[in-house]
Short mmCIF file of C-alpha atoms and ligand atoms in Angstrom, two decimals:
data_model
loop_
_atom_site.label_atom_id
_atom_site.label_comp_id
_atom_site.label_asym_id
_atom_site.label_seq_id
_atom_site.Cartn_x
_atom_site.Cartn_y
_atom_site.Cartn_z
CA UNK W 1 14.73 -14.61 13.69
CA UNK W 2 12.81 -16.00 10.49
CA UNK W 3 14.22 -13.19 8.32
CA UNK W 4 17.83 -14.88 7.50
CA UNK W 5 19.45 -15.54 4.07
CA UNK W 6 21.84 -13.26 2.09
CA UNK W 7 19.39 -10.95 0.87
CA UNK W 8 17.94 -9.91 4.38
CA UNK W 9 21.24 -9.63 5.46
CA UNK W 10 22.37 -7.17 2.99
CA UNK W 11 19.21 -5.04 3.68
CA UNK W 12 20.14 -5.27 7.55
CA UNK W 13 23.90 -4.23 7.05
CA UNK W 14 22.85 -1.22 4.58
CA UNK W 15 20.40 -0.28 7.40
CA UNK W 16 23.05 -0.50 10.24
CA UNK W 17 25.55 1.41 8.65
CA UNK W 18 22.92 4.56 7.63
CA UNK W 19 21.42 3.82 11.51
CA UNK W 20 25.23 4.50 13.00
CA UNK W 21 25.39 7.87 10.76
CA UNK W 22 21.78 8.90 11.76
CA UNK W 23 22.60 8.12 15.38
CA UNK W 24 19.44 5.97 15.60
CA UNK W 25 19.55 4.42 19.38
CA UNK W 26 20.24 0.65 19.45
CA UNK W 27 16.95 -0.29 20.96
CA UNK W 28 15.23 1.79 18.20
CA UNK W 29 16.45 -0.14 15.31
CA UNK W 30 14.42 -3.31 15.42
CA UNK W 31 11.10 -1.34 15.64
CA UNK W 32 12.38 0.40 12.04
CA UNK W 33 13.72 -2.80 10.50
CA UNK W 34 11.73 -5.61 11.31
CA UNK W 35 8.86 -6.09 9.30
CA UNK W 36 5.13 -5.53 10.80
CA UNK W 37 3.46 -8.54 9.32
CA UNK W 38 4.66 -11.75 7.15
CA UNK W 39 1.95 -13.99 5.72
CA UNK W 40 2.83 -17.29 4.30
CA UNK W 41 0.02 -19.15 2.32
CA UNK W 42 0.19 -22.34 0.17
CA UNK W 43 -1.45 -22.10 -3.14
CA UNK W 44 -2.46 -25.49 -4.69
CA UNK W 45 -3.76 -25.37 -8.16
CA UNK W 46 -4.78 -28.14 -10.89
CA UNK W 47 -2.26 -28.81 -13.20
CA UNK W 48 -3.32 -29.23 -17.25
CA UNK W 49 -2.41 -33.14 -16.57
CA UNK W 50 -5.05 -33.42 -14.08
CA UNK W 51 -2.29 -33.45 -11.04
CA UNK W 52 -2.42 -31.29 -8.08
CA UNK W 53 0.61 -28.64 -7.34
CA UNK W 54 1.21 -26.65 -4.29
CA UNK W 55 3.22 -23.32 -4.48
CA UNK W 56 4.40 -21.53 -1.27
CA UNK W 57 3.54 -17.62 -1.70
CA UNK W 58 4.57 -15.11 0.67
CA UNK W 59 3.44 -11.38 1.41
CA UNK W 60 5.52 -9.11 3.77
CA UNK W 61 4.06 -5.71 5.16
CA UNK W 62 7.13 -3.86 6.43
CA UNK W 63 5.58 -0.83 8.27
CA UNK W 64 2.21 0.79 8.42
CA UNK W 65 3.55 4.36 9.84
CA UNK W 66 2.50 6.46 6.82
CA UNK W 67 -0.18 4.64 4.85
CA UNK W 68 -1.33 1.28 3.42
CA UNK W 69 1.63 -1.16 2.22
CA UNK W 70 2.80 -1.17 -1.31
CA UNK W 71 5.01 -3.25 -3.31
CA UNK W 72 5.34 -5.60 -6.04
CA UNK W 73 4.52 -9.57 -6.45
CA UNK W 74 7.20 -11.87 -7.92
CA UNK W 75 7.00 -14.92 -9.39
CA UNK W 76 10.52 -16.95 -9.20
CA UNK W 77 11.43 -20.31 -8.52
CA UNK W 78 13.97 -18.59 -5.65
CA UNK W 79 11.44 -16.83 -3.76
CA UNK W 80 12.02 -17.20 -0.07
CA UNK W 81 10.80 -15.26 2.87
CA UNK W 82 14.07 -13.34 3.68
CA UNK W 83 14.38 -12.03 0.28
CA UNK W 84 10.52 -11.02 0.20
CA UNK W 85 11.17 -9.24 3.75
CA UNK W 86 14.48 -7.40 2.31
CA UNK W 87 12.71 -6.12 -1.17
CA UNK W 88 9.69 -5.01 1.55
CA UNK W 89 12.26 -3.20 3.41
CA UNK W 90 13.82 -1.18 0.40
CA UNK W 91 10.41 -0.56 -0.63
CA UNK W 92 9.53 1.46 2.50
CA UNK W 93 12.84 3.33 2.14
CA UNK W 94 12.17 4.29 -1.82
CA UNK W 95 8.43 5.09 -0.97
CA UNK W 96 9.69 7.56 2.03
CA UNK W 97 12.37 8.96 -0.80
CA UNK W 98 10.19 9.58 -2.98
CA UNK W 99 7.39 11.28 -0.56
CA UNK W 100 4.83 8.70 -1.27
CA UNK W 101 2.18 7.80 1.52
CA UNK W 102 3.03 3.97 1.49
CA UNK W 103 5.00 1.68 3.93
CA UNK W 104 6.76 -0.96 1.98
CA UNK W 105 5.85 -4.55 1.06
CA UNK W 106 6.63 -7.12 -1.22
CA UNK W 107 4.89 -10.53 -2.17
CA UNK W 108 6.02 -13.66 -4.09
CA UNK W 109 5.29 -17.08 -5.00
CA UNK W 110 8.11 -19.57 -5.29
CA UNK W 111 7.06 -20.66 -9.08
CA UNK W 112 8.76 -20.23 -12.27
CA UNK W 113 6.41 -18.84 -14.23
CA UNK W 114 7.80 -20.06 -17.38
CA UNK W 115 7.02 -23.80 -16.83
CA UNK W 116 3.31 -23.10 -16.44
CA UNK W 117 0.90 -22.92 -19.20
CA UNK W 118 -1.16 -19.57 -19.48
CA UNK W 119 -4.22 -21.26 -17.69
CA UNK W 120 -1.87 -22.73 -14.86
CA UNK W 121 -0.50 -19.26 -14.73
CA UNK W 122 -3.96 -17.45 -14.18
CA UNK W 123 -4.62 -20.31 -11.70
CA UNK W 124 -1.44 -19.45 -9.57
CA UNK W 125 -2.34 -15.47 -9.75
CA UNK W 126 -5.60 -16.21 -8.54
CA UNK W 127 -5.14 -18.47 -5.94
CA UNK W 128 -2.67 -16.37 -4.52
CA UNK W 129 -4.65 -13.36 -4.50
CA UNK W 130 -7.44 -15.50 -2.87
CA UNK W 131 -5.29 -16.48 -0.18
CA UNK W 132 -4.32 -12.91 0.85
CA UNK W 133 -7.95 -11.70 0.92
CA UNK W 134 -7.97 -11.39 4.39
CA UNK W 135 -4.62 -9.20 4.46
CA UNK W 136 -4.46 -6.69 1.63
CA UNK W 137 -7.20 -3.76 0.56
CA UNK W 138 -6.90 -0.57 -1.20
CA UNK W 139 -6.48 1.19 2.29
CA UNK W 140 -4.33 -1.99 3.62
CA UNK W 141 -1.60 -2.91 1.00
CA UNK W 142 -1.68 -2.51 -2.61
CA UNK W 143 -0.01 -4.88 -5.03
CA UNK W 144 2.09 -4.33 -8.25
CA UNK W 145 4.15 -6.54 -10.64
CA UNK W 146 7.74 -7.54 -10.47
CA UNK W 147 9.84 -10.08 -11.98
CA UNK W 148 7.68 -12.85 -13.25
CA UNK W 149 4.57 -11.06 -13.20
CA UNK W 150 3.16 -8.51 -15.58
CA UNK W 151 -0.10 -6.45 -16.61
CA UNK W 152 -2.18 -9.52 -17.12
CA UNK W 153 -1.28 -10.95 -13.80
CA UNK W 154 -2.30 -7.86 -12.32
CA UNK W 155 -5.34 -8.15 -13.69
CA UNK W 156 -6.39 -11.45 -12.54
CA UNK W 157 -5.36 -10.22 -9.21
CA UNK W 158 -8.02 -7.01 -9.61
CA UNK W 159 -10.41 -9.62 -10.96
CA UNK W 160 -10.08 -12.24 -8.21
CA UNK W 161 -10.24 -9.61 -5.49
CA UNK W 162 -13.29 -7.67 -7.07
CA UNK W 163 -15.51 -10.87 -7.87
CA UNK W 164 -14.90 -11.09 -3.68
CA UNK W 165 -16.24 -7.89 -2.91
CA UNK W 166 -18.91 -8.06 -5.48
CA UNK W 167 -17.79 -4.75 -7.50
CA UNK W 168 -14.85 -3.99 -9.46
CA UNK W 169 -11.98 -2.58 -6.87
CA UNK W 170 -9.47 -1.20 -9.75
CA UNK W 171 -7.37 0.37 -6.58
CA UNK W 172 -6.29 -2.87 -5.05
CA UNK W 173 -3.28 -3.23 -7.61
CA UNK W 174 -1.42 -1.12 -9.75
CA UNK W 175 0.19 -2.11 -13.16
CA UNK W 176 -3.04 -3.12 -14.43
CA UNK W 177 -3.60 -2.94 -18.50
CA UNK W 178 -4.91 0.65 -18.97
CA UNK W 179 -8.24 -0.83 -20.27
CA UNK W 180 -8.75 -2.47 -17.08
CA UNK W 181 -8.24 0.51 -14.84
CA UNK W 182 -4.37 1.06 -14.99
CA UNK W 183 -2.72 4.21 -16.01
CA UNK W 184 -1.15 5.26 -19.05
CA UNK W 185 2.96 4.96 -18.66
CA UNK W 186 2.92 2.61 -15.97
CA UNK W 187 4.36 -0.40 -17.68
CA UNK W 188 7.46 1.78 -19.03
CA UNK W 189 7.76 3.95 -15.66
CA UNK W 190 10.66 1.92 -14.11
CA UNK W 191 12.57 1.95 -17.42
CA UNK W 192 12.08 5.24 -18.35
CA UNK W 193 12.44 6.45 -14.86
CA UNK W 194 16.08 4.76 -14.93
CA UNK W 195 16.63 6.41 -18.20
CA UNK W 196 15.72 9.80 -17.12
CA UNK W 197 18.33 9.45 -13.98
CA UNK W 198 21.04 8.27 -16.14
CA UNK W 199 20.59 11.18 -18.34
CA UNK W 200 20.85 13.61 -15.03
CA UNK W 201 23.97 11.41 -14.15
CA UNK W 202 25.60 12.29 -17.35
CA UNK W 203 25.28 15.71 -17.00
CA UNK W 204 27.00 15.47 -13.39
CA UNK W 205 30.05 13.68 -14.67
CA UNK W 206 30.20 15.58 -18.09
CA UNK W 207 29.26 12.40 -20.38
CA UNK W 208 27.37 13.14 -23.54
CA UNK W 209 24.60 10.26 -24.58
CA UNK W 210 25.62 10.34 -28.11
CA UNK W 211 28.80 8.35 -28.44
CA UNK W 212 28.29 6.75 -25.04
CA UNK W 213 27.60 2.87 -24.21
CA UNK W 214 25.62 0.82 -22.27
CA UNK W 215 25.17 -2.76 -21.04
CA UNK W 216 21.93 -3.87 -19.69
CA UNK W 217 21.42 -6.91 -17.84
CA UNK W 218 17.68 -8.25 -17.94
CA UNK W 219 15.45 -7.69 -20.72
CA UNK W 220 12.36 -7.99 -19.12
CA UNK W 221 9.96 -5.10 -18.74
CA UNK W 222 12.42 -2.69 -16.87
CA UNK W 223 15.74 -3.72 -18.89
CA UNK W 224 14.09 -3.50 -22.19
CA UNK W 225 12.60 -0.03 -21.57
CA UNK W 226 15.66 1.42 -20.44
CA UNK W 227 17.34 -0.03 -23.26
CA UNK W 228 14.92 1.48 -25.67
CA UNK W 229 14.82 4.81 -23.75
CA UNK W 230 18.68 5.09 -23.76
CA UNK W 231 18.88 4.46 -27.35
CA UNK W 232 16.45 6.75 -27.94
CA UNK W 233 18.88 9.31 -26.41
CA UNK W 234 21.84 8.39 -28.64
CA UNK W 235 23.20 6.13 -26.21
CA UNK W 236 24.63 2.69 -28.26
CA UNK W 237 23.35 -0.42 -26.07
CA UNK W 238 26.33 -2.75 -26.90
CA UNK W 239 25.66 -5.54 -24.61
CA UNK W 240 22.15 -7.40 -23.05
CA UNK W 241 21.49 -10.54 -21.32
CA UNK W 242 18.49 -12.41 -19.94
CA UNK W 243 18.50 -15.28 -17.70
CA UNK W 244 19.68 -18.02 -20.48
CA UNK W 245 21.68 -15.63 -23.15
CA UNK W 246 24.15 -12.86 -23.21
CA UNK W 247 25.34 -10.71 -26.18
CA UNK W 248 27.92 -8.35 -26.82
CA UNK W 249 28.34 -6.25 -29.97
CA UNK W 250 30.70 -3.07 -30.15
CA UNK W 251 28.56 -1.90 -33.03
CA UNK W 252 25.39 -1.65 -30.87
CA UNK W 253 22.47 -3.61 -31.14
CA UNK W 254 18.95 -2.69 -32.67
CA UNK W 255 16.92 -2.32 -29.55
CA UNK W 256 13.87 -2.40 -31.31
CA UNK W 257 14.36 -5.66 -33.22
CA UNK W 258 15.46 -7.38 -29.66
CA UNK W 259 12.51 -6.16 -28.12
CA UNK W 260 10.24 -7.57 -31.25
CA UNK W 261 12.51 -11.18 -30.96
CA UNK W 262 11.61 -11.48 -27.02
CA UNK W 263 7.84 -10.73 -27.77
CA UNK W 264 7.90 -13.45 -30.08
CA UNK W 265 10.09 -15.97 -28.52
CA UNK W 266 9.81 -15.23 -24.80
CA UNK W 267 13.80 -14.57 -24.48
CA UNK W 268 16.76 -13.33 -25.97
CA UNK W 269 18.07 -16.78 -27.30
CA UNK W 270 18.26 -17.45 -30.85
CA UNK W 271 18.46 -13.64 -31.95
CA UNK W 272 21.96 -13.66 -32.79
CA UNK W 273 24.86 -16.35 -32.90
CA UNK W 274 28.01 -14.33 -33.24
CA UNK W 275 27.31 -11.97 -30.64
CA UNK W 276 27.11 -14.40 -27.52
CA UNK W 277 29.38 -14.15 -25.01
CA UNK W 278 29.63 -15.34 -21.09
CA UNK W 279 27.02 -13.61 -18.88
CA UNK W 280 29.19 -13.07 -16.21
CA UNK W 281 31.92 -11.51 -18.29
CA UNK W 282 29.26 -9.20 -19.50
CA UNK W 283 29.17 -7.27 -16.26
CA UNK W 284 32.79 -6.38 -16.47
CA UNK W 285 33.48 -5.54 -19.98
CA UNK W 286 34.06 -1.72 -20.86
CA UNK W 287 30.78 0.38 -21.17
CA UNK W 288 30.15 4.07 -19.94
CA UNK W 289 26.51 2.72 -18.38
CA UNK W 290 26.07 -0.39 -16.67
CA UNK W 291 22.36 -1.34 -16.03
CA UNK W 292 21.87 -4.29 -13.88
CA UNK W 293 17.93 -4.71 -14.19
CA UNK W 294 17.53 -8.58 -13.23
CA UNK W 295 17.98 -9.51 -9.65
CA UNK W 296 19.89 -8.94 -6.31
CA UNK W 297 23.38 -9.63 -5.91
CA UNK W 298 25.17 -9.61 -8.92
CA UNK W 299 27.69 -7.16 -8.30
CA UNK W 300 29.86 -8.65 -5.56
CA UNK W 301 33.24 -8.68 -4.14
CA UNK W 302 34.65 -10.94 -7.23
CA UNK W 303 33.49 -8.72 -9.86
CA UNK W 304 33.13 -5.45 -8.56
CA UNK W 305 36.97 -4.43 -8.88
CA UNK W 306 36.67 -5.27 -12.58
CA UNK W 307 33.48 -2.88 -13.47
CA UNK W 308 34.42 -0.74 -16.07
CA UNK W 309 31.57 1.43 -16.38
CA UNK W 310 31.19 5.04 -15.36
CA UNK W 311 27.63 4.98 -14.35
CA UNK W 312 26.27 2.26 -12.23
CA UNK W 313 22.52 2.53 -12.76
CA UNK W 314 20.83 -0.26 -10.14
CA UNK W 315 17.37 -0.80 -12.03
CA UNK W 316 17.22 -3.83 -10.34
CA UNK W 317 16.55 -3.99 -6.50
CA UNK W 318 19.64 -5.00 -4.09
CA UNK W 319 22.14 -5.81 -7.19
CA UNK W 320 25.17 -4.75 -5.35
CA UNK W 321 26.41 -6.34 -2.05
CA UNK W 322 27.80 -4.55 0.80
CA UNK W 323 31.37 -5.93 0.13
CA UNK W 324 31.16 -4.74 -3.40
CA UNK W 325 30.21 -1.46 -2.16
CA UNK W 326 33.03 -1.11 -0.28
CA UNK W 327 35.16 -1.59 -3.05
CA UNK W 328 33.45 0.57 -5.71
CA UNK W 329 33.58 3.09 -3.01
CA UNK W 330 37.51 3.33 -3.79
CA UNK W 331 37.10 4.38 -7.19
CA UNK W 332 35.61 7.56 -5.36
CA UNK W 333 34.64 10.36 -8.06
CA UNK W 334 35.68 7.80 -10.99
CA UNK W 335 32.19 5.98 -10.72
CA UNK W 336 28.56 7.33 -10.12
CA UNK W 337 26.22 5.01 -8.70
CA UNK W 338 22.30 5.72 -9.11
CA UNK W 339 21.32 3.51 -5.93
CA UNK W 340 18.40 0.98 -6.52
CA UNK W 341 15.99 2.89 -4.16
CA UNK W 342 16.48 6.00 -6.62
CA UNK W 343 16.97 4.36 -9.63
CA UNK W 344 14.13 2.39 -10.19
CA UNK W 345 11.48 4.57 -8.02
CA UNK W 346 9.41 5.47 -11.40
CA UNK W 347 7.77 2.33 -10.75
CA UNK W 348 6.12 3.05 -7.98
CA UNK W 349 5.72 6.63 -8.15
CA UNK W 350 3.55 5.92 -11.36
CA UNK W 351 1.97 3.28 -9.01
CA UNK W 352 1.20 5.91 -6.67
CA UNK W 353 -0.32 7.98 -9.60
CA UNK W 354 -2.50 5.01 -10.50
CA UNK W 355 -3.75 4.65 -7.03
CA UNK W 356 -4.76 8.00 -6.99
CA UNK W 357 -6.48 8.06 -10.03
CA UNK W 358 -8.23 4.89 -9.44
CA UNK W 359 -9.70 6.22 -6.06
CA UNK W 360 -10.95 9.39 -7.67
CA UNK W 361 -12.31 7.56 -10.75
CA UNK W 362 -10.54 10.13 -12.99
CA UNK W 363 -7.68 9.94 -15.19
CA UNK W 364 -4.78 11.86 -16.08
CA UNK W 365 -3.19 12.33 -19.72
CA UNK W 366 0.23 10.90 -20.82
CA UNK W 367 1.79 14.27 -20.62
CA UNK W 368 0.79 14.87 -16.96
CA UNK W 369 1.88 11.40 -15.81
CA UNK W 370 5.48 11.90 -17.74
CA UNK W 371 5.70 15.53 -15.96
CA UNK W 372 4.68 14.53 -12.66
CA UNK W 373 7.04 11.78 -12.97
CA UNK W 374 10.16 13.39 -14.12
CA UNK W 375 9.25 15.95 -11.53
CA UNK W 376 9.11 13.39 -8.55
CA UNK W 377 12.48 11.86 -9.73
CA UNK W 378 14.08 15.39 -10.32
CA UNK W 379 13.21 16.26 -6.53
CA UNK W 380 14.53 12.73 -5.06
CA UNK W 381 17.76 13.01 -7.45
CA UNK W 382 18.85 16.77 -6.04
CA UNK W 383 17.86 15.89 -2.55
CA UNK W 384 20.19 12.65 -2.69
CA UNK W 385 23.27 14.10 -4.47
CA UNK W 386 22.74 17.62 -2.17
CA UNK W 387 23.19 15.64 1.12
CA UNK W 388 25.85 13.23 -0.67
CA UNK W 389 28.06 16.27 -1.55
CA UNK W 390 27.21 17.95 1.51
CA UNK W 391 28.14 14.94 3.94
CA UNK W 392 30.59 13.06 1.98
CA UNK W 393 28.12 10.26 2.06
CA UNK W 394 27.71 7.45 -1.12
CA UNK W 395 24.77 8.14 -3.04
CA UNK W 396 23.54 4.53 -1.47
CA UNK W 397 23.56 6.09 2.04
CA UNK W 398 22.58 9.36 1.05
CA UNK W 399 19.46 7.95 -0.74
CA UNK W 400 18.87 5.29 2.42
CA UNK W 401 19.36 8.22 5.09
CA UNK W 402 16.37 10.18 3.43
CA UNK W 403 14.44 7.33 3.27
CA UNK W 404 15.04 6.00 6.61
CA UNK W 405 14.81 9.12 8.36
CA UNK W 406 11.25 9.95 7.11
CA UNK W 407 10.19 6.64 8.47
CA UNK W 408 11.92 7.32 11.79
CA UNK W 409 10.18 10.61 11.86
CA UNK W 410 6.84 9.29 11.34
CA UNK W 411 7.40 6.49 13.77
CA UNK W 412 8.74 8.84 16.33
CA UNK W 413 6.19 11.37 16.43
CA UNK W 414 3.18 9.14 16.07
CA UNK W 415 4.59 7.44 19.09
CA UNK W 416 4.56 3.75 20.36
CA UNK W 417 0.69 2.41 20.75
CA UNK W 418 0.55 0.85 24.17
P1 NAD J 501 10.97 -8.94 -15.80
O1 NAD J 501 10.68 -10.66 -15.14
O2 NAD J 501 10.09 -8.57 -16.38
O3 NAD J 501 12.11 -9.57 -16.23
C1 NAD J 501 13.26 -9.67 -15.78
C2 NAD J 501 14.50 -9.96 -16.75
O4 NAD J 501 15.71 -10.50 -16.08
C3 NAD J 501 14.06 -11.09 -17.60
O5 NAD J 501 14.74 -11.09 -18.86
C4 NAD J 501 15.09 -12.51 -17.06
O6 NAD J 501 15.54 -13.45 -17.94
C5 NAD J 501 16.22 -11.69 -16.66
N1 NAD J 501 17.04 -12.46 -15.52
C6 NAD J 501 16.53 -13.02 -14.26
N2 NAD J 501 17.69 -13.49 -13.80
C7 NAD J 501 18.88 -13.18 -14.46
C8 NAD J 501 20.19 -13.44 -14.35
N3 NAD J 501 20.51 -14.04 -13.00
N4 NAD J 501 21.05 -12.55 -14.97
C9 NAD J 501 20.59 -12.02 -16.51
N5 NAD J 501 19.20 -11.66 -16.42
C10 NAD J 501 18.08 -12.65 -15.50
O7 NAD J 501 10.92 -8.40 -14.43
P2 NAD J 501 11.16 -6.49 -14.22
O8 NAD J 501 9.87 -5.77 -13.91
O9 NAD J 501 11.87 -6.15 -15.29
O10 NAD J 501 12.15 -6.65 -13.04
C11 NAD J 501 13.36 -6.50 -13.15
C12 NAD J 501 14.28 -6.25 -12.04
O11 NAD J 501 13.80 -4.56 -11.89
C13 NAD J 501 13.88 -6.83 -10.80
O12 NAD J 501 14.98 -6.48 -9.62
C14 NAD J 501 12.58 -5.90 -9.94
O13 NAD J 501 12.42 -6.01 -8.27
C15 NAD J 501 13.13 -4.66 -10.18
N6 NAD J 501 12.33 -3.43 -10.25
C16 NAD J 501 10.68 -3.71 -11.09
C17 NAD J 501 9.88 -2.82 -11.11
C18 NAD J 501 8.72 -2.93 -12.13
O14 NAD J 501 8.00 -1.97 -12.20
N7 NAD J 501 8.54 -4.14 -12.65
C19 NAD J 501 9.90 -1.74 -10.51
C20 NAD J 501 11.06 -1.61 -9.53
C21 NAD J 501 12.21 -2.34 -9.49
#
């Protein structure tokens, strides 16, 4: 089995638990879980010093039963095929839960983008898309940003694909700049969606934004936008971190100043000396809302019992391991978890809007995007909480059950091609 490693193992164990609940016959499970296609490529580039480096790239297309596949592209030194496959699987359940006509996909290049010059980053981006040309397309597989990639990288992807086609093909990627066929609201969509769902969770547990506190792990696109949106709602942001630095201040941070600092320096380091704390300790500090917005497997059996938040809003994909889930389940009504495939779905929902607009060459207003995003998130939140309440399921199992059931229904009805 080529899909190994701790992250794919997590996706498999979550799936098996829910497959048991849904009574999915054992012989149908591999058809649902195992990716349809996985592509591994080598991306050679010229370095600025004249030498050549080769970076390994991947793309996993999980299932093709509901439409083209859709998913982000991650640039990170630790990217490996098992992780990419797990992220593709989660994308499938996420898209199905939100009612989008996509299977899940994910891609990645094993490179730390911070070690590249801008020219080298462009070279890796273009080379990766060049290598993927035979396997992607607006009706086959549509890419988007993820950790380590951004609007600029999406513009290079789109340009590389378009140069090959001989015409501009905006609909090949989402998360592009607005002036290159992107949509208003996409860059902010994931973080704003997180804040919107946190507000709904607060209503459920009778917590008011004013006077509440939040800690955000990861201060990139998702974490910084979620922090700013929560702050606008009156929540005090008492902790933030990125890969190298963690800060805590009970008085709360000026989020706009943090964002300005990161825009100027590329990271949180240097913002403050007196607020520095240990990054691992930040997750277990007291707060009302904990938002992991960085990477997988940060809430584990080692720290789950020490979490002191009331709401765990999973902005990152896969931040909580199944072992941690078991520990958190013991807190029953005392901790409200917004699981990743619901919590961060705002990104792919607005990506879907971007794809539709690009296909139609007709663009929506910011008001239309915001209202449609909120409507889609509200419907998913209502469906998940209703199933969780009715069946006594955790929010995670309820969200996964809805997504997995929808994919299963499509596969069963379409049948197995001989
Ligand atoms: P990003 O690259 O813009 O930011 C990532 C941030 O996390 C950076 O501040 C980085 O320093 C920090 N980080 C990385 N490893 C860390 C660690 N071990 N501890 C603390 N901080 C760490 O990425 P992003 O687009 O904001 O994505 C963040 C998460 O959200 C990822 O899990 C991604 O899969 C998920 N997500 C992103 C989107 C999107 O639209 N970008 C959509 C859905 C889910």
